[in-house]
Structures are given as structure tokens and as C-alpha cells.
Amino acid sequence: MKIYIHTKFQESIYQQFRDGLEPKYEVIFGDGEVSESLKEQFLTCDICYGNVPLDWLNTSSQLKWLQLNSTGLDPYQQLTEYQFQLTNLKGFFGQSVAETTLAGILAVYRRIDELTRLQTKNEWVGTPIRETLHLLHKAKVVILGSGAIGLKTKQLLSGFECKTTVLNSKTISQLADYLPTTDILIATLPETKETIGLINKTYLDMLKPSALFVNVGRGSAVDESALIEILKEEKILGAVLDVTEIEPLPTESPLWNLPNVLLTQHSSGGWAEESAEKVVFFLNNLAHFEKGEELVNNVDLVKGY
Amino acid sequence: MKIYIHTKFQESIYQQFRDGLEPKYEVIFGDGEVSESLKEQFLTCDICYGNVPLDWLNTSSQLKWLQLNSTGLDPYQQLTEYQFQLTNLKGFFGQSVAETTLAGILAVYRRIDELTRLQTKNEWVGTPIRETLHLLHKAKVVILGSGAIGLKTKQLLSGFECKTTVLNSKTISQLADYLPTTDILIATLPETKETIGLINKTYLDMLKPSALFVNVGRGSAVDESALIEILKEEKILGAVLDVTEIEPLPTESPLWNLPNVLLTQHSSGGWAEESAEKVVFFLNNLAHFEKGEELVNNVDLVKGY
């Protein structure tokens, strides 16, 4: 049996794959590269880890299982017919993304961004900054999306005694009722037909002046021009953005220099042990595969999740 | 009856005092100033809000109750004899300080400080920063001090499933047993004879390379030279310091420019409604005073708390 590891990792992670795989497996490391010769090797493999180019999949007949290196499914939704099992990393990033969500909210509320800038200048401000700080205590929070990120975020907020409402595709129609009293709106939405552009100007205009907007899902969920406008005009307190319409964020984007925006550069899913735990996840799923058991995080591309 | 308000507040807060006080009270606002004529006015007052100079108290015979504007008691521990009741703001800052504690920890773990610096330069780093991030999830935390700040911090950490140990004056002798496995050491200690210099070089040297040190109590609790040394040599992950030995922190302190230090400039006790809620606290205590009831946060200077 041959396994193709497409994702580029550090050498220590490749060694972790080797150590974890029985000798019966032949393993090929593509190191993130795309070439005709690598594609040919891929086409001889039974199992693949990583997000290979879409056209490799269209011509594969040997592949029995593809484990994605992501929660997101794009561009694989475009596959109309496929014979292999497909699994993703759904839930894998929940804790990490939720922690950056809390870090971002607290950074804005407790002015960590401003204190960092002052530190760069050896500038003591002390007491006057105190009256610009906010408390998360008992804040009214609306979380869009009831996946792992949404539910983990709700859990992290519990110690702060927040009044948290989680809206999913079934309850999203209630959003307008909540927005005028929402302190923090957190989008954790995946990209689907229904979520693209969901957070439009009408919704954004309903937020109160002290509201904070957080997006740790996909940039496509929000009308970015409308968001930039209300941030420029200081119609809301600010925004914490892990994701944007275009990534990397273009140098000319006004988001870089708005003082009420904190950009976390799509880092929220990461942590030091991220790669090592991906190997553990894969090897665990491989054990299920060997026994003919159902795989963890099986994806149905027709349903889209 | 005459009330002297020593603390400098905004005019809206003075108005809140006026609105909350019955006409039978004459109220004098000292606006934080110190002069002979203000001292004379103070000496005619029955009640005082705010931390007046120590020598004003030594000569007062009219004063029946002094409500401090702080939790800390210094320099009033030096009063050997006093006839008035003394109350402080113990517990008042618990939520606020605990929130900055979490904000600071998460800023270090999720690299919010570095992301802020990158944003200043319109510089996208993206994926490579991910492997430098840490999770607070299930971290081993030791909190020194079981007052309002310590207990609130423990509560805020609960959603992160941290293993939190709170040590107080009765259990502090166990500290050395915990340090080698501690991920985060949080000092929330008041300044007393017992706490000055408590966190010495011996203790600091027991911390592991991935450990984070947080001080939101008093700067005097830690041997600052020893702390600077281990931070310079990167023997621990970093430090979040709301307090330092000298405040404002002198421009020449190496703490300003250490990349593994986050300075929150003694802002942790603050929030937008801080002053307004102090007035509410005072007026509530005044109602107790009028009825001859026990005051909230009565301090015994002999005991020191």
C-alpha cells in the first residue's frame, strides 16, 4: 500500500509519519511541490494526506482515501464524481481558533494593541488609558455558526459570564432581532452558498456604537467594503479579523491602518503542536481505514460538509 | 455634615456625587490638589473620599470615616493611632484585573503583540507565525493570592480547562513543589511584609523554559533584577507585567525593549465605568454609615488588611 504525503512539513514531522507507519506502507513525501513526475507518483498511491491539486484527483483511479489538511473543502466541491473516501480536519482547529478569538476580543477591550505600540516607544501612559478600557464581563455575544469553533468560543466565554447566543443555519433568520443589543458579533462561518455575503451592510448598520465585530470563519461571509466604511466612520468600536476577502491581505487595503482593527493574519488555527497532532489524527484514521471502519470526519461533497 | 472628595475625577463624576448626596451634606471637591488651604478645609470634614496625604490624617480630629480610592493601604500602614473608620476598595478591581491577566496571557500565547507590530508595518506573515503560537487549553496555572483578583482569574480560566492552583499565605510554602511543572505563574499579591521580594531568584530559576510569568499584584513581590536576567537569557517564555518596582517605569528600564515582555502599565484595574462605580460604592457605604451599620471593606491597619 502506498501513501502520498502532499503537505509540506518540517523533517521532524516526516519522521513522525515514518515512525508511525508499519513497514507494509510505502510512503512518498511530495513536500508541497506540484510537478508532472510527482503527479505520476501520486497516481500510484492508495491513500493521500494533503490538499493536492484538483486535476490530480480528476485523473486518479487508484486513490481510496484522501485526508485533507484543512477544514475547508474548496476547491473540492467542484468534484462531480469521485470514488475515494474524503475526510477533512473538521473540529481540529476549534480550540485554537476560539483562543485567538478571545485573545483578540480581550486585546481590544483591554487595549493590548495600544499598550504594545506604546511599549515600542518606551512611552508610559498609565492612568489615562484606564477609562478607555472595557470589560467582557456579562457582555451580550452572538456567535454565527455552531461548529467546533462556535461552541468552543462559547465555552471560553463562560467564565466571563457572557450572555452568549449561537445562531446556525436554522436560526440565522433571528439575527436582526439580536444585533441592536449585541456587544460582540463573532462570525465562525464556513464558506457555503448560504454564507457568502451573509453579513451585509444592512446587518452591519444595525450594530451599536460600542459593538465589536470578529471574523474567524471566512472573509467571504462579510461585505468587506461596508465593514471598512463603518470602521472608518467609527460607527462601531472595532473589528478583529483573522480572515479577509483576499489573503494575504493586499498592502493597499485600508484595513492595515485602521486603528480600530486588529488583524491576526489567518493565524488563529495554529499552535506549536499543530503539525504533530495532524499526524496523530491521520494515523488514528488510518487505523480505522485498515479495519474497514468508518473514518473520522467523512465528508459528503454533495451536502457540502 | 461635611464630605471632602480628594480624588480628581471628571466633572460628570462630581455631578454624580452631588446628585447622590442629600442636601444635608456639604461637599468639597479637592480635585486631587494638595495645599494648606485645602488641608484646612479637609480638617473641618467628617467624611473623606480619596487618598489624602498622610500628614493631613495625623492632624485631623474631626474625621469619622475615610474611604480610600484604592485597594492598597500604603502609606497608611504608618498610622499608629487613628480615631476614624477606614475602608478601602478591596475586591472592586477583581474582574478588571483578571480580564487584563487573561488578555495578557492570550496576547503572548496567540502572539497578539507581534501581530500588532506587523500590522503597523503593513506586513503579512501568515502561516509561519502559526507554529510559534501556544494554547492555554489545559495549562497548569499557579495563582499567588486568594483575594478577589486571584479567584476571578481562576474563574476566567475555567472555560480553558486549566489546572489551576491558588496559593495563599497559608499554603505558599508549597510553591517550590509546583514551579518545575507550572506553565503560568500569576502573582496577585498585595504589598505586605511577607510578600516583598517573595518571588526571588531561587523561585524564578525553577520555572521551565516554556513558562510565562504574570504580575498584576505589586511590583515589590518580585526580584526585578533576577526577572530581567532570566527574560534576557530567554530562560522562560516571557512575562506580562502590570506592575513594576518603580512606576511609572523609568525610560531606561530594560523591560521596555525585551521582546518577551508585555507591559500593561498598571492599567489592569481600569474600565470605562470605573469612576462611576466608585461613586456607587461610596454612596452605598454612606447609607451604612448613616445607619450606624458596619461599613463594607472595613480595614484594620494593625492586621494590615
XYZ file of C-alpha atoms in Angstrom, chain B residues 50-239:
190
model
C -9.745 59.537 48.481
C -6.118 59.018 49.408
C -5.204 62.291 51.155
C -1.619 62.956 52.282
C -0.621 61.027 55.382
C 0.155 64.202 57.362
C -3.415 65.519 56.840
C -4.636 62.490 58.757
C -2.122 62.897 61.575
C -3.615 66.282 62.431
C -7.317 65.506 61.879
C -9.672 65.180 64.850
C -12.991 65.774 63.046
C -12.729 62.848 60.565
C -15.035 59.928 61.291
C -14.628 57.875 58.120
C -12.048 57.725 55.331
C -12.984 55.817 52.166
C -9.820 55.111 50.190
C -9.780 55.216 46.381
C -7.610 52.078 46.258
C -7.266 48.535 47.469
C -3.679 49.155 48.540
C -3.192 50.695 52.000
C 0.214 52.293 51.645
C 1.289 54.685 53.101
C -1.451 54.486 55.716
C 0.077 51.461 57.441
C 2.304 54.076 59.072
C -0.643 55.481 61.050
C -0.077 54.352 64.598
C -3.159 55.920 66.107
C -6.359 56.944 64.363
C -9.906 57.583 65.543
C -11.750 57.305 62.207
C -13.067 54.269 60.377
C -11.009 53.298 57.335
C -12.413 51.481 54.294
C -10.751 50.563 51.014
C -11.834 49.267 47.584
C -10.929 45.630 48.219
C -12.497 43.391 45.583
C -13.555 46.332 43.425
C -10.878 45.701 40.797
C -11.080 41.891 40.735
C -12.923 41.428 37.447
C -10.993 44.137 35.650
C -7.542 42.949 36.727
C -8.457 39.325 35.990
C -9.537 40.334 32.464
C -6.222 42.091 31.754
C -4.472 38.998 33.148
C -6.264 36.825 30.591
C -5.736 39.428 27.850
C -2.005 39.458 28.580
C -1.619 35.677 28.711
C -3.567 35.213 25.483
C -1.658 38.062 23.815
C 1.604 36.227 24.488
C 0.252 32.758 23.619
C -1.531 33.912 20.434
C 1.207 36.494 19.550
C -1.159 39.490 19.508
C 1.762 41.768 20.379
C 3.797 40.572 17.382
C 0.733 40.697 15.090
C 0.129 44.298 16.203
C 3.720 45.216 15.376
C 3.420 43.554 11.957
C 0.176 45.438 11.306
C 1.967 48.745 11.993
C 4.280 47.853 9.106
C 1.561 46.532 6.705
C 3.487 43.271 6.826
C 1.763 39.947 6.155
C 3.494 36.979 7.779
C 0.625 34.495 7.821
C 1.374 30.773 8.108
C 4.937 30.870 9.584
C 3.685 32.553 12.773
C 1.331 29.637 13.452
C 3.987 27.309 14.809
C 5.084 29.936 17.345
C 1.609 30.084 18.938
C 0.575 28.339 22.140
C -2.671 27.061 23.588
C -3.936 27.994 27.037
C -6.056 24.824 26.933
C -5.366 22.633 30.000
C -2.352 24.733 31.043
C -1.030 24.271 34.582
C -1.509 27.594 36.328
C -0.398 28.685 39.788
C -2.026 31.820 41.187
C -0.364 33.504 44.158
C -3.005 35.230 46.293
C -6.559 34.158 47.035
C -8.148 37.608 47.022
C -10.716 38.868 44.514
C -8.173 39.040 41.672
C -6.871 35.530 42.235
C -10.310 33.967 42.490
C -11.706 35.876 39.490
C -8.684 34.866 37.416
C -9.305 31.248 38.351
C -12.918 31.638 37.207
C -11.945 33.161 33.837
C -9.507 30.282 33.267
C -12.193 27.661 33.900
C -13.517 27.717 30.319
C -9.989 26.921 29.114
C -9.947 23.786 31.329
C -6.746 24.933 33.043
C -5.436 23.065 36.064
C -5.332 26.000 38.432
C -3.833 26.032 41.921
C -4.347 29.053 44.179
C -1.736 29.532 46.884
C -2.259 31.971 49.752
C -0.228 32.887 52.846
C -1.146 29.562 54.473
C -0.108 27.394 51.502
C 2.656 29.446 49.890
C 5.293 27.102 51.326
C 4.240 24.560 48.666
C 5.282 26.889 45.824
C 8.593 25.151 45.129
C 6.785 21.844 44.594
C 4.666 23.349 41.829
C 7.137 25.584 39.966
C 9.005 22.997 37.847
C 5.751 21.933 36.139
C 3.996 25.325 36.073
C 3.052 26.755 32.658
C 1.871 30.100 34.022
C 2.733 31.718 37.360
C 0.400 34.599 38.225
C 1.198 36.916 41.134
C -1.807 38.828 42.507
C -0.217 39.648 45.858
C -0.765 42.818 47.888
C 2.290 44.514 49.383
C 2.892 43.259 52.904
C 5.993 42.421 54.929
C 5.585 38.803 53.838
C 5.193 39.434 50.091
C 8.065 41.870 49.477
C 10.701 40.003 47.474
C 8.788 36.733 47.821
C 9.330 35.733 44.178
C 13.098 35.576 44.401
C 15.816 34.292 42.086
C 15.603 30.788 43.565
C 11.926 30.510 42.675
C 12.338 32.141 39.243
C 15.157 29.732 38.377
C 12.794 26.805 38.992
C 10.474 27.851 36.145
C 10.666 25.820 32.947
C 11.687 27.324 29.553
C 8.066 27.464 28.343
C 6.799 29.184 31.499
C 5.048 32.556 31.491
C 5.210 34.896 34.490
C 2.414 37.393 35.157
C 2.424 40.085 37.836
C -0.797 42.011 38.437
C -0.284 42.480 42.181
C 2.581 44.669 43.320
C 5.982 45.110 41.703
C 7.693 44.680 45.072
C 6.705 40.989 45.178
C 9.370 40.006 42.646
C 13.153 40.380 42.472
C 13.056 42.518 39.320
C 16.789 42.225 38.534
C 16.579 38.427 38.649
C 13.441 38.522 36.484
C 15.112 40.771 33.885
C 18.074 38.406 33.809
C 16.055 35.261 33.043
C 13.997 37.175 30.453
C 17.135 38.472 28.717
C 18.578 34.980 28.625
C 15.206 33.607 27.425
C 15.151 31.074 30.243
C 11.363 31.449 30.321
C 8.829 32.188 27.552
C 8.033 35.673 28.771
C 6.372 37.987 31.264
